[in-house]
mmCIF file of C-alpha atoms and ligand atoms in Angstrom:
data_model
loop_
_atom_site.group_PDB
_atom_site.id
_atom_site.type_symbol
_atom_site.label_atom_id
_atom_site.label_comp_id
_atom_site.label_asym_id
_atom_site.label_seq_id
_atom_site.Cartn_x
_atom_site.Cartn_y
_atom_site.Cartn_z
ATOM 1 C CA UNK A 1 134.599 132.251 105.459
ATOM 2 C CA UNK A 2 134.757 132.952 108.846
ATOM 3 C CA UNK A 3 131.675 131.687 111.572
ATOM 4 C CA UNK A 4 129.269 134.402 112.375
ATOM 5 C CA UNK A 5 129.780 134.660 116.248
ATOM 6 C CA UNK A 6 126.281 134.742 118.209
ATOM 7 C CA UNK A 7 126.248 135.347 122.047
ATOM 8 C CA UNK A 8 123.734 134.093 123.803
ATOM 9 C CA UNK A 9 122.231 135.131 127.409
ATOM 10 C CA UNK A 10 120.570 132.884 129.428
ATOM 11 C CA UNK A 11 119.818 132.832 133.389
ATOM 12 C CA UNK A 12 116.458 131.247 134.041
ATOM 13 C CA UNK A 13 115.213 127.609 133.625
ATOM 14 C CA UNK A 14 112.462 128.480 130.595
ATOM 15 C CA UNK A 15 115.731 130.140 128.907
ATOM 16 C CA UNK A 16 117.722 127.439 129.007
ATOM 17 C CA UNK A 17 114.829 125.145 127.487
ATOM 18 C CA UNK A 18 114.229 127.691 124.549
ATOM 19 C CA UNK A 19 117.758 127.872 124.340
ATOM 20 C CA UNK A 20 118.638 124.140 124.439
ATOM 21 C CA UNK A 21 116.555 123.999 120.886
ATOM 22 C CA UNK A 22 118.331 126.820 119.215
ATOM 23 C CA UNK A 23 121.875 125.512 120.416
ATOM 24 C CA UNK A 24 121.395 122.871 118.881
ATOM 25 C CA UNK A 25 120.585 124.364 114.970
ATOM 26 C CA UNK A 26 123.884 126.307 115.831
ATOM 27 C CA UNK A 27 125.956 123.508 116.863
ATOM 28 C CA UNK A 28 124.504 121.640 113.731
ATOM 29 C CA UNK A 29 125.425 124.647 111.395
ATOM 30 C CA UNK A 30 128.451 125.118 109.504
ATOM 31 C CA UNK A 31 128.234 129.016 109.641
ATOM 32 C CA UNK A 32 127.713 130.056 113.057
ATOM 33 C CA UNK A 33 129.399 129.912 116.203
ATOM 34 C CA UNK A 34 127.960 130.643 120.101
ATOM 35 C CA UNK A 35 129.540 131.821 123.046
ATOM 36 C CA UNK A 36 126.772 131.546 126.153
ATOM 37 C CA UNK A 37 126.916 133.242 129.046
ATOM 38 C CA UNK A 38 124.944 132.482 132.169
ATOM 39 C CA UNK A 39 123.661 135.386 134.516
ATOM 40 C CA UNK A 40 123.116 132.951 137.504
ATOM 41 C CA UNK A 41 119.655 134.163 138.173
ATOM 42 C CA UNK A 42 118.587 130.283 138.752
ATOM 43 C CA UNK A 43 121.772 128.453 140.367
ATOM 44 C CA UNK A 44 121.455 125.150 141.912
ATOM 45 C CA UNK A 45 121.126 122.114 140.362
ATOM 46 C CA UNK A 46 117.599 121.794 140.104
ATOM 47 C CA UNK A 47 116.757 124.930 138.774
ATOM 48 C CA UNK A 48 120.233 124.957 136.743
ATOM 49 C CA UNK A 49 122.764 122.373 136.271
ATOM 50 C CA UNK A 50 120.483 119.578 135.481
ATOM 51 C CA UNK A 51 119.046 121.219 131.896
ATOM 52 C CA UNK A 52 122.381 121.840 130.696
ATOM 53 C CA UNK A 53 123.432 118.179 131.628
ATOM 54 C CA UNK A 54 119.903 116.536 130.144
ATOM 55 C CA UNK A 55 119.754 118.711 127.279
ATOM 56 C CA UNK A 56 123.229 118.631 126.297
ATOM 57 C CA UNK A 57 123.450 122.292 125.958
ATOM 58 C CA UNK A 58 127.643 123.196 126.158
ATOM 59 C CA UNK A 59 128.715 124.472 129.052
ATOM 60 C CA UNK A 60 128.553 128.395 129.555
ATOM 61 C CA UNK A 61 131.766 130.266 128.854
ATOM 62 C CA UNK A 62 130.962 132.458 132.084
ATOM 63 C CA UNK A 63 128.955 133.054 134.870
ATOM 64 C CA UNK A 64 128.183 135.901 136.171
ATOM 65 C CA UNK A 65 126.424 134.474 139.294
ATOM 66 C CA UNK A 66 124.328 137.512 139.710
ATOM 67 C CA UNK A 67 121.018 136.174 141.746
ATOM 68 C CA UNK A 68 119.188 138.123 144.116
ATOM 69 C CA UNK A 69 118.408 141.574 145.527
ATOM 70 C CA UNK A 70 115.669 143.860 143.874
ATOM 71 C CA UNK A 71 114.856 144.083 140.008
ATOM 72 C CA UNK A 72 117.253 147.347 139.855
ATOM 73 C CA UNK A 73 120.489 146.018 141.393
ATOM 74 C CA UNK A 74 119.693 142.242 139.588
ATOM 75 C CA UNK A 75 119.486 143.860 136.114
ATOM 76 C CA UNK A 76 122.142 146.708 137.197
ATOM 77 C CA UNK A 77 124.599 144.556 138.219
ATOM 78 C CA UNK A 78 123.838 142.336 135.078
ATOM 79 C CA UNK A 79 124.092 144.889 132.555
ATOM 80 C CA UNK A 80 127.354 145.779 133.690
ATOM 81 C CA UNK A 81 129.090 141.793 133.575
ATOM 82 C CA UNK A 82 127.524 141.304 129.962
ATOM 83 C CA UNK A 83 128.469 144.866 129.149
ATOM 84 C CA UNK A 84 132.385 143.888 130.048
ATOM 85 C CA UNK A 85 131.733 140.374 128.156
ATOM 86 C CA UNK A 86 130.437 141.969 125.078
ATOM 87 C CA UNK A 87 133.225 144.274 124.802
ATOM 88 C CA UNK A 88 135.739 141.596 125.110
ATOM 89 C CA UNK A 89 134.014 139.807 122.901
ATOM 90 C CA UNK A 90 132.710 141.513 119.776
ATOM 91 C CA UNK A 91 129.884 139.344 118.775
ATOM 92 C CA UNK A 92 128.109 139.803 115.479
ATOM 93 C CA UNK A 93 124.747 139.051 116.882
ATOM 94 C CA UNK A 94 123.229 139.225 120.954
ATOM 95 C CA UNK A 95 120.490 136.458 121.274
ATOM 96 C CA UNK A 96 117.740 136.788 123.957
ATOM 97 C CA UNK A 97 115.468 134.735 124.926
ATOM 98 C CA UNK A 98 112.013 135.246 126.691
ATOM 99 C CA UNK A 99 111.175 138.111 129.959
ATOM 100 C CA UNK A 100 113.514 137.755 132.204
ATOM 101 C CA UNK A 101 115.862 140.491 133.647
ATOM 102 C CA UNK A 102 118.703 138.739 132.070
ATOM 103 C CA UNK A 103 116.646 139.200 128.806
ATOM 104 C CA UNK A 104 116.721 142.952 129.138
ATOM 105 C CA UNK A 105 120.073 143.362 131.023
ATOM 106 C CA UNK A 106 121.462 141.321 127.596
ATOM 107 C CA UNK A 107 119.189 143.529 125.025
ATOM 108 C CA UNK A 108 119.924 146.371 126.456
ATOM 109 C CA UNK A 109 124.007 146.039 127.011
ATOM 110 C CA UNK A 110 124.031 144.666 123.285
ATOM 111 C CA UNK A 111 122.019 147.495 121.890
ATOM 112 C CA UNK A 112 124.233 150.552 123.559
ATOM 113 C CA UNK A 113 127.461 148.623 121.913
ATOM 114 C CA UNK A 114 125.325 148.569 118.522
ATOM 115 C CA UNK A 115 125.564 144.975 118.773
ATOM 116 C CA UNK A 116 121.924 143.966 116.957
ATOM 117 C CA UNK A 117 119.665 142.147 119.117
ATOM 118 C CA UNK A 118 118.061 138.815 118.419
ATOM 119 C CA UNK A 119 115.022 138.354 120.432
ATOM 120 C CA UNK A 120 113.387 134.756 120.528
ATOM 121 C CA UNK A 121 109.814 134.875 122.110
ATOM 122 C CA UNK A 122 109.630 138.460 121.181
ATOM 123 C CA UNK A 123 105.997 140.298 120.815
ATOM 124 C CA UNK A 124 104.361 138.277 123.851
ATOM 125 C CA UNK A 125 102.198 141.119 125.742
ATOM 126 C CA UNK A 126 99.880 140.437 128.872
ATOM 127 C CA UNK A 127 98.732 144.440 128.822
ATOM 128 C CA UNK A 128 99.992 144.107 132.553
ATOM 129 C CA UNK A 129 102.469 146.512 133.004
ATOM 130 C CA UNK A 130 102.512 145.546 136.749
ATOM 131 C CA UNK A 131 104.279 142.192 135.891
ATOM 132 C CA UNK A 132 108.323 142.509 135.811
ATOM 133 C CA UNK A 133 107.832 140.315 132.794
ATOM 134 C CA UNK A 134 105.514 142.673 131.150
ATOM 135 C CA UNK A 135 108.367 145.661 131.484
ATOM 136 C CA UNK A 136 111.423 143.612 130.220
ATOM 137 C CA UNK A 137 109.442 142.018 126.862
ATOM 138 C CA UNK A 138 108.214 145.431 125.888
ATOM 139 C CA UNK A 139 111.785 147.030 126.561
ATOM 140 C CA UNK A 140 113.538 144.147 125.005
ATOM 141 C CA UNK A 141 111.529 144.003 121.734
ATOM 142 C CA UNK A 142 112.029 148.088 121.136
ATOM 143 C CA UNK A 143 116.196 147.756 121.049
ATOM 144 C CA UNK A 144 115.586 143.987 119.134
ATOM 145 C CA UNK A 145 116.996 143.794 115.706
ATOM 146 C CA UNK A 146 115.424 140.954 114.481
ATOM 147 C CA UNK A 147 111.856 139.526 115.927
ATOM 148 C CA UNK A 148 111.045 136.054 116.055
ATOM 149 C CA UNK A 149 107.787 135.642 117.697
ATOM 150 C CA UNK A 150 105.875 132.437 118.131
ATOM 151 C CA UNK A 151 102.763 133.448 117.527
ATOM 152 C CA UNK A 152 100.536 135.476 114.676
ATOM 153 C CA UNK A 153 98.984 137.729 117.859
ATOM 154 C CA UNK A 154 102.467 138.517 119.146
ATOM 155 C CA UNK A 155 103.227 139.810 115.293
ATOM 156 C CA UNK A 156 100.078 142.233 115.877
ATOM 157 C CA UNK A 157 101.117 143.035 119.537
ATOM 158 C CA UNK A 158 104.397 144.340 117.667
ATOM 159 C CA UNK A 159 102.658 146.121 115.141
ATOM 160 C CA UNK A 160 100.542 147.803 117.586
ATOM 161 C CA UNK A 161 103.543 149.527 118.888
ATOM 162 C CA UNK A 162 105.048 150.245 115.661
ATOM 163 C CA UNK A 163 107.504 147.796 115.116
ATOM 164 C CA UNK A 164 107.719 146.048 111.531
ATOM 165 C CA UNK A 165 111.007 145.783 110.908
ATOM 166 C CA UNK A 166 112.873 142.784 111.426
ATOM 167 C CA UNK A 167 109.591 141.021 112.923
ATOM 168 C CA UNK A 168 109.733 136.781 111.919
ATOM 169 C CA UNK A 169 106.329 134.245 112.912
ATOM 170 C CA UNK A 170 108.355 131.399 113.070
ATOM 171 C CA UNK A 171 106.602 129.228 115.757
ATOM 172 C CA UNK A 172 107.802 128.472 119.137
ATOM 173 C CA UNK A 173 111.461 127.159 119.527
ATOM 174 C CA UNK A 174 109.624 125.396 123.134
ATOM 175 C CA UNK A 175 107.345 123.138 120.879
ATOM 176 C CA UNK A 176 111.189 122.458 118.908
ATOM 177 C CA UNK A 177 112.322 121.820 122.713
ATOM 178 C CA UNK A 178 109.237 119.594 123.591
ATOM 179 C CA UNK A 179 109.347 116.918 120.460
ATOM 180 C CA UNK A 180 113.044 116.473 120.793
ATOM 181 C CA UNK A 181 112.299 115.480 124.546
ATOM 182 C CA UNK A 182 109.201 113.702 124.170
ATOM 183 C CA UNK A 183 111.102 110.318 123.050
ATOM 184 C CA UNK A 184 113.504 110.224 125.697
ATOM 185 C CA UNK A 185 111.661 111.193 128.437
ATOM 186 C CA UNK A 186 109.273 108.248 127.994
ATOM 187 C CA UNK A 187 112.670 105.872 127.692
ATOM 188 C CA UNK A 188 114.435 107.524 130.773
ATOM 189 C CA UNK A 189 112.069 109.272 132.969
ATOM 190 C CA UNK A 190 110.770 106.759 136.484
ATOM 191 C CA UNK A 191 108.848 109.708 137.540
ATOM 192 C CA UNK A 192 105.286 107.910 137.305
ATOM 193 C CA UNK A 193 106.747 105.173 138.990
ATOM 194 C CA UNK A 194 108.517 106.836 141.269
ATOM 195 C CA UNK A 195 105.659 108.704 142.759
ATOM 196 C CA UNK A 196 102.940 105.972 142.814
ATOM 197 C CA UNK A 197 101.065 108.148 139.876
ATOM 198 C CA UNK A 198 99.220 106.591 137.548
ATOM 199 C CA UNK A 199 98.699 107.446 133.504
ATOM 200 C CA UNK A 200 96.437 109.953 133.021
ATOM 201 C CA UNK A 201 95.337 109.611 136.896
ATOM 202 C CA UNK A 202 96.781 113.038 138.221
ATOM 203 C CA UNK A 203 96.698 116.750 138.047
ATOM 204 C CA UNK A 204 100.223 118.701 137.363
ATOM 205 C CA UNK A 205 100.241 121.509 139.324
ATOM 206 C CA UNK A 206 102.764 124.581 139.471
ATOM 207 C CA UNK A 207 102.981 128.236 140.913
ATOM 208 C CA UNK A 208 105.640 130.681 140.526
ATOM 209 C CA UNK A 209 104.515 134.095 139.769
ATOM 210 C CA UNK A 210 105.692 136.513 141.749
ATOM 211 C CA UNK A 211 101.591 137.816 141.615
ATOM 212 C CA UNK A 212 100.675 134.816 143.415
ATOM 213 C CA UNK A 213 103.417 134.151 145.486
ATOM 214 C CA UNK A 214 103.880 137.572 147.425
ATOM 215 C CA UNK A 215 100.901 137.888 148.937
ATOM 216 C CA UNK A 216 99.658 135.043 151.619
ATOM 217 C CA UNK A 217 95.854 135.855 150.896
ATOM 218 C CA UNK A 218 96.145 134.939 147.155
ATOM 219 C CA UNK A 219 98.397 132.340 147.503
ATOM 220 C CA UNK A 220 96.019 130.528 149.789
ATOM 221 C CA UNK A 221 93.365 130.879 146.998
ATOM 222 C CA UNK A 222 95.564 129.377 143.922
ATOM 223 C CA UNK A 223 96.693 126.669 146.068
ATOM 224 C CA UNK A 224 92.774 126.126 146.810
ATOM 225 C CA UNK A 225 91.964 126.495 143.719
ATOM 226 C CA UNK A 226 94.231 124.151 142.403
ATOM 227 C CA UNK A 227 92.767 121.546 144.951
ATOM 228 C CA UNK A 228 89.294 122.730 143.540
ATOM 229 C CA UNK A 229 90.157 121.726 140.400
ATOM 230 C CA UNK A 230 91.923 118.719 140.613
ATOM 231 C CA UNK A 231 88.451 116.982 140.968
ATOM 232 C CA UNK A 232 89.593 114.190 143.750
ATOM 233 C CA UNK A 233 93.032 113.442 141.675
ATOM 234 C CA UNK A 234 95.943 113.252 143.572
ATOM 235 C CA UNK A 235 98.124 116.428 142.756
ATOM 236 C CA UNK A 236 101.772 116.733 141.916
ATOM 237 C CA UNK A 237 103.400 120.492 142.345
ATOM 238 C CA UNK A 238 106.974 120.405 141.790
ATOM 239 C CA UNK A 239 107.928 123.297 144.064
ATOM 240 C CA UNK A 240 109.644 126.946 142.582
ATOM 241 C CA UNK A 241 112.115 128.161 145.368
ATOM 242 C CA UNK A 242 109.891 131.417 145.650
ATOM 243 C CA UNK A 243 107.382 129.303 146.163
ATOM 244 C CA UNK A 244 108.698 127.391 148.800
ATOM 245 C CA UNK A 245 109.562 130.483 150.835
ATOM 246 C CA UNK A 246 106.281 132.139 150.252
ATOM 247 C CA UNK A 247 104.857 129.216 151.578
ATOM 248 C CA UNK A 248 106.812 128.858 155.012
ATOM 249 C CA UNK A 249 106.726 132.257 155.255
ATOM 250 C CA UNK A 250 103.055 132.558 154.974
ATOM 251 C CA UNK A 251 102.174 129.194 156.569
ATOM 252 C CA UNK A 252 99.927 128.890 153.512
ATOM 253 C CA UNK A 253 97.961 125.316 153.697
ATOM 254 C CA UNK A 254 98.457 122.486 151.479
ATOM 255 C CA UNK A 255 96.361 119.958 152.075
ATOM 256 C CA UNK A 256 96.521 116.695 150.319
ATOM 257 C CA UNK A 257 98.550 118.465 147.232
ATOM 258 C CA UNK A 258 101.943 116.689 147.191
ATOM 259 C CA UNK A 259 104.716 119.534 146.492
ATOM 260 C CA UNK A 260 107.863 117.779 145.849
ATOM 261 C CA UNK A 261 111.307 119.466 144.387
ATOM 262 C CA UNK A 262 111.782 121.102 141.009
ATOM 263 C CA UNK A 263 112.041 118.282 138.364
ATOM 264 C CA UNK A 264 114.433 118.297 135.357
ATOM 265 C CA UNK A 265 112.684 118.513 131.868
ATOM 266 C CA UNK A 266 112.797 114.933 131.260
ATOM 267 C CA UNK A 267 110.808 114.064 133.966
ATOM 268 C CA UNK A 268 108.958 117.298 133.540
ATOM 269 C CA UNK A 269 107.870 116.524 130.193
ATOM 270 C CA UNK A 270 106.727 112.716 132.125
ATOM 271 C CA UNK A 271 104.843 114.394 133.962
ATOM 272 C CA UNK A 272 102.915 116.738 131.397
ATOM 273 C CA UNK A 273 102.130 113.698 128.919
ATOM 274 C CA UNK A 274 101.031 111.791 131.842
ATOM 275 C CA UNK A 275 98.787 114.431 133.386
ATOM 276 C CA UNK A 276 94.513 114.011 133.249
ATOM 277 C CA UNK A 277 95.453 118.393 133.739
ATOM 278 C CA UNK A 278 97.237 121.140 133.994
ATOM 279 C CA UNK A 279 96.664 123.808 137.032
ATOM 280 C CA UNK A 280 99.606 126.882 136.372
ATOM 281 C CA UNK A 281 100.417 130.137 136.391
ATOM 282 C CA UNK A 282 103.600 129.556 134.065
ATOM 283 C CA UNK A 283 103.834 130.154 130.721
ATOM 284 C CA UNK A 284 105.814 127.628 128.972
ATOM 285 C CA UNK A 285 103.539 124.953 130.665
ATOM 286 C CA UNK A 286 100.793 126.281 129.141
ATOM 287 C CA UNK A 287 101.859 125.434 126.141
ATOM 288 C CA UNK A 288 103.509 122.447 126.635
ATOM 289 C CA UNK A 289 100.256 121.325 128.051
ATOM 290 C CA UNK A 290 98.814 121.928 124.652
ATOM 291 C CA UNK A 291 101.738 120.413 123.011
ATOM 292 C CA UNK A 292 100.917 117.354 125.291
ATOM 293 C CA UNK A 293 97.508 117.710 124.423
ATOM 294 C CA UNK A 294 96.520 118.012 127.964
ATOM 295 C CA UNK A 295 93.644 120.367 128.872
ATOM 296 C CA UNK A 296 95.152 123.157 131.311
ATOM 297 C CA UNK A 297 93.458 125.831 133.866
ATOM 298 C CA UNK A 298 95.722 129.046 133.842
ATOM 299 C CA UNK A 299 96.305 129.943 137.455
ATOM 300 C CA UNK A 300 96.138 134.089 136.500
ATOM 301 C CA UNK A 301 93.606 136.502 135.732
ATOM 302 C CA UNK A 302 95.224 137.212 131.744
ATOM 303 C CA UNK A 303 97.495 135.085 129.450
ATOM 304 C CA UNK A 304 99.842 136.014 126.816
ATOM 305 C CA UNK A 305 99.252 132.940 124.971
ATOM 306 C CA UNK A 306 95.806 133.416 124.069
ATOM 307 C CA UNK A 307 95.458 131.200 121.243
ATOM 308 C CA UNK A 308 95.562 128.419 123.759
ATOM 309 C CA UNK A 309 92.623 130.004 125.174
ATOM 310 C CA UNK A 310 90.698 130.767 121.853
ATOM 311 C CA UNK A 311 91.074 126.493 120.448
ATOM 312 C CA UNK A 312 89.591 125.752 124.283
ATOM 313 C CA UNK A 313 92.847 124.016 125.285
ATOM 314 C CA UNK A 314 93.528 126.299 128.343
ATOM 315 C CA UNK A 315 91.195 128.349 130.747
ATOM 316 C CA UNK A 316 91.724 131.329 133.125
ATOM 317 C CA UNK A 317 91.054 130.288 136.302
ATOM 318 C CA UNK A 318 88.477 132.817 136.663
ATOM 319 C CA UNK A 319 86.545 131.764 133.385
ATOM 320 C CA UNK A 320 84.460 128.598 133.973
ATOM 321 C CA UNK A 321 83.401 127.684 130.365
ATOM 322 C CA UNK A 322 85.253 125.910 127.935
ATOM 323 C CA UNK A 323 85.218 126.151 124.222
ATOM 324 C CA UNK A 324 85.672 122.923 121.699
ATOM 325 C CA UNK A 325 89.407 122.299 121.017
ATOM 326 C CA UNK A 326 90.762 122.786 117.858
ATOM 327 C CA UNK A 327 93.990 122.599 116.669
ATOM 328 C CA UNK A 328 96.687 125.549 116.980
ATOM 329 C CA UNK A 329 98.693 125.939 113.270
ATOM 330 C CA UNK A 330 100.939 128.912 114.902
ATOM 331 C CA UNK A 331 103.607 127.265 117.116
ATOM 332 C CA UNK A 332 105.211 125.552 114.343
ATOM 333 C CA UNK A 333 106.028 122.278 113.298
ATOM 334 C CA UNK A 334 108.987 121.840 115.584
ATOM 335 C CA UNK A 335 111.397 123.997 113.142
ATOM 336 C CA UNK A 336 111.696 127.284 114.566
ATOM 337 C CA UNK A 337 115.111 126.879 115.691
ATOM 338 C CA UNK A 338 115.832 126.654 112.381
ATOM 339 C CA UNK A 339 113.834 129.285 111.235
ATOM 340 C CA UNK A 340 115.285 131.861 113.498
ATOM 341 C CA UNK A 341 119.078 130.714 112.274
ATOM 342 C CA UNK A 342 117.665 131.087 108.690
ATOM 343 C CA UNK A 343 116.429 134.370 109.154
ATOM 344 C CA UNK A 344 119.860 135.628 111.021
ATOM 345 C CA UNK A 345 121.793 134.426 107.710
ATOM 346 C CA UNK A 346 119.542 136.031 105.444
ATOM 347 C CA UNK A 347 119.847 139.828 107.536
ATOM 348 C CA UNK A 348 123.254 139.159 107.288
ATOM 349 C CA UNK A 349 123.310 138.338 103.228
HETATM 350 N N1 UDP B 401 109.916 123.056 134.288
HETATM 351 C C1 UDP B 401 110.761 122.005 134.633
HETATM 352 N N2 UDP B 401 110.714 121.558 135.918
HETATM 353 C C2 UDP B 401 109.880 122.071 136.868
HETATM 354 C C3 UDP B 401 109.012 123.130 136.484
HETATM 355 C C4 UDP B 401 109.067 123.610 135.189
HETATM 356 O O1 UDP B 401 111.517 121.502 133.799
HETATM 357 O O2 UDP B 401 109.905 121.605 138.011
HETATM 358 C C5 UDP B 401 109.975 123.562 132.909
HETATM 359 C C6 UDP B 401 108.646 123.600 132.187
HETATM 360 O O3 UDP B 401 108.347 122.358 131.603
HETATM 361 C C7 UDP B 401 108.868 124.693 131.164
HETATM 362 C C8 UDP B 401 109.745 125.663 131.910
HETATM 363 O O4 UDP B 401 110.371 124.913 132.958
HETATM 364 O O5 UDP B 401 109.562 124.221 130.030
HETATM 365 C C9 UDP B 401 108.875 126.745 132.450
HETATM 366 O O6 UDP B 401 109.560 127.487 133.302
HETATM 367 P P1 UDP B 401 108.864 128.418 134.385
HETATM 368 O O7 UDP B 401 107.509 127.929 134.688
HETATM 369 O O8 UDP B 401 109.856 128.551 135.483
HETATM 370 O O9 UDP B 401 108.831 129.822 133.634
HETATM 371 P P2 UDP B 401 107.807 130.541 132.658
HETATM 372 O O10 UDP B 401 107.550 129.619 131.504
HETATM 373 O O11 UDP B 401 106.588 130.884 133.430
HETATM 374 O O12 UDP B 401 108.542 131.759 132.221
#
């Protein structure tokens, strides 16, 4: 029987997390093959290279090094590299991952071949249509195929905009990403050590959002706010290239936060079980906070991951209460990888 060919997009650093987990089901199956191509929206090492060399993801088969310019010519000129790929190609199956322009440059080129679209992360809404984010999940999730969201509320989200068919609630392929990391990152990782931080003695901190990045005003108030609530901890920020040239640019203020380079996920991960909190306005550390169990302030005024703030693990920076923590049953057990690889061989029965 011949493999069932999956291509996978990825371009940015959360995709190749999610997609280090799911990679790694493949590589372990004995029916499926992947071809991954890279967009280049992240590029150097720090925001690139060094997740496919720590996570021991296989090298991409291309790169389109595509980074820059406006939303419109960044997914343009995407759409029209994976568009060439895909016809070269003839996958069975496009896999997507997450909300970034490579996500919908990928859905999009897959679904006007017919090629069925796999999204992972799908049904994640803010209500913000003002986000880019916000524009490519909803897109991406009406051409997906097949579903898989992490969450029960992302299911509903879905539902709400009348999409049944082909939706999964297998859990979060990041919390998959997270355990297998966990280990080795307290083996390898010097990052404590390195910076003079002690266990459970500092505040993670990190801002990329293009909300709170573009405009120097509100910029000046996360990175305040984040000094706010760090409570007299010192404060780590590993750095987001936006960030660093919003910063400069703006001449925004620091103070005694200590912004040092991106980090790698192993140290990453360090850093998140080591943390007394989280301060961010990303995401996946939102989560991986929880997954740390470490409490975490959300540097935004809404969340998609709002059972984080419903078990009184994570606050909006603009709430000041917080709930009793309970435990969160939806991400999963650390399976979802396989789950999603399940579900693609049953579609295809
Ligand atoms: N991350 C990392 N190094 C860093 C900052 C973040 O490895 O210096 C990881 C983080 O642990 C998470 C992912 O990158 O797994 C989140 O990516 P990002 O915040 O860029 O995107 P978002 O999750 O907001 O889409």
């Amino acid at each position: 029987m011949s493999k069932t060919t999956i291509l996978t997009i990825v371009g940015a650093r959360p995709q190749f997390i999610k997609a280090a987990a799911v990679s790694r089901a493949i590589r372990n199956s004995a029916d499926f093959s992947e071809v991954m191509i890279h967009t280049g929206q992240h590029f150097d090492e720090m925001m690139s290279d060094v997740f496919f060399r720590e996570l021991e993801i296989g090298r991409p088969a291309l790169n389109l090094a595509i980074h820059g310019g406006t939303h419109g010519a960044m997914t343009g000129q995407m759409l029209a590299g994976i568009e060439n790929c895909l016809i070269e190609r003839k996958p069975d199956w496009v896999l997507v991952y997450g909300d970034t322009n490579s996500t919908l440059a990928g859905a999009l080129a897959a679904a006007k071949l017919h090629i069925p679209v796999v999204h992972v992360e799908a049904g994640l809404r803010s209500f913000n249509r003002r986000m880019p984010e916000e524009v490519n999940r909803v897109l991406t999730d009406h051409v997906s195929a097949l579903l898989f969201s992490p969450t029960v509320a992302g299911v509903r989200n879905l539902e709400a905009e009348g999409i049944t068919r082909g939706v999964h609630h297998v859990g979060d392929v990041m919390y998959d990403a997270m355990l297998h990391a966990q280990k080795r990152s307290r083996e390898m990782s010097t990052i404590l050590a390195d910076l003079g931080l002690e266990e459970d003695g500092f505040v993670l901190a990190t801002v990329h959002r293009a909300e709170n990045t573009d405009n120097p005003a509100r910029l000046q108030a996360v990175i305040d706010a984040i000094a706010t609530n760090a409570g007299g901890l010192p404060i780590v920020l590993p750095v987001h290239p936006r960030t660093r040239q919003a910063i400069a640019r703006s001449g925004t203020k620091l103070g005694a936060i200590r912004a040092i380079d991106p980090v790698g996920y192993i140290d990453m991960v360090r850093l998140l079980d080591g943390a007394k909190l989280v301060l961010t306005d990303s995401g996946g550390l939102q989560k991986e906070a929880y997954f740390a169990r470490r409490p975490c302030v959300t540097l935004r005024d809404e969340t998609e991951w709002i059972e984080t703030i419903e078990h009184g693990w994570n606050r909006l920076w603009t709430t000041p209460d917080w709930k009793p923590r309970s435990d969160i049953a939806e991400y999963g057990i650390g399976r979802a990888a396989q789950a999603v690889l399940d579900a693609i061989r049953a579609h295809r029965g």
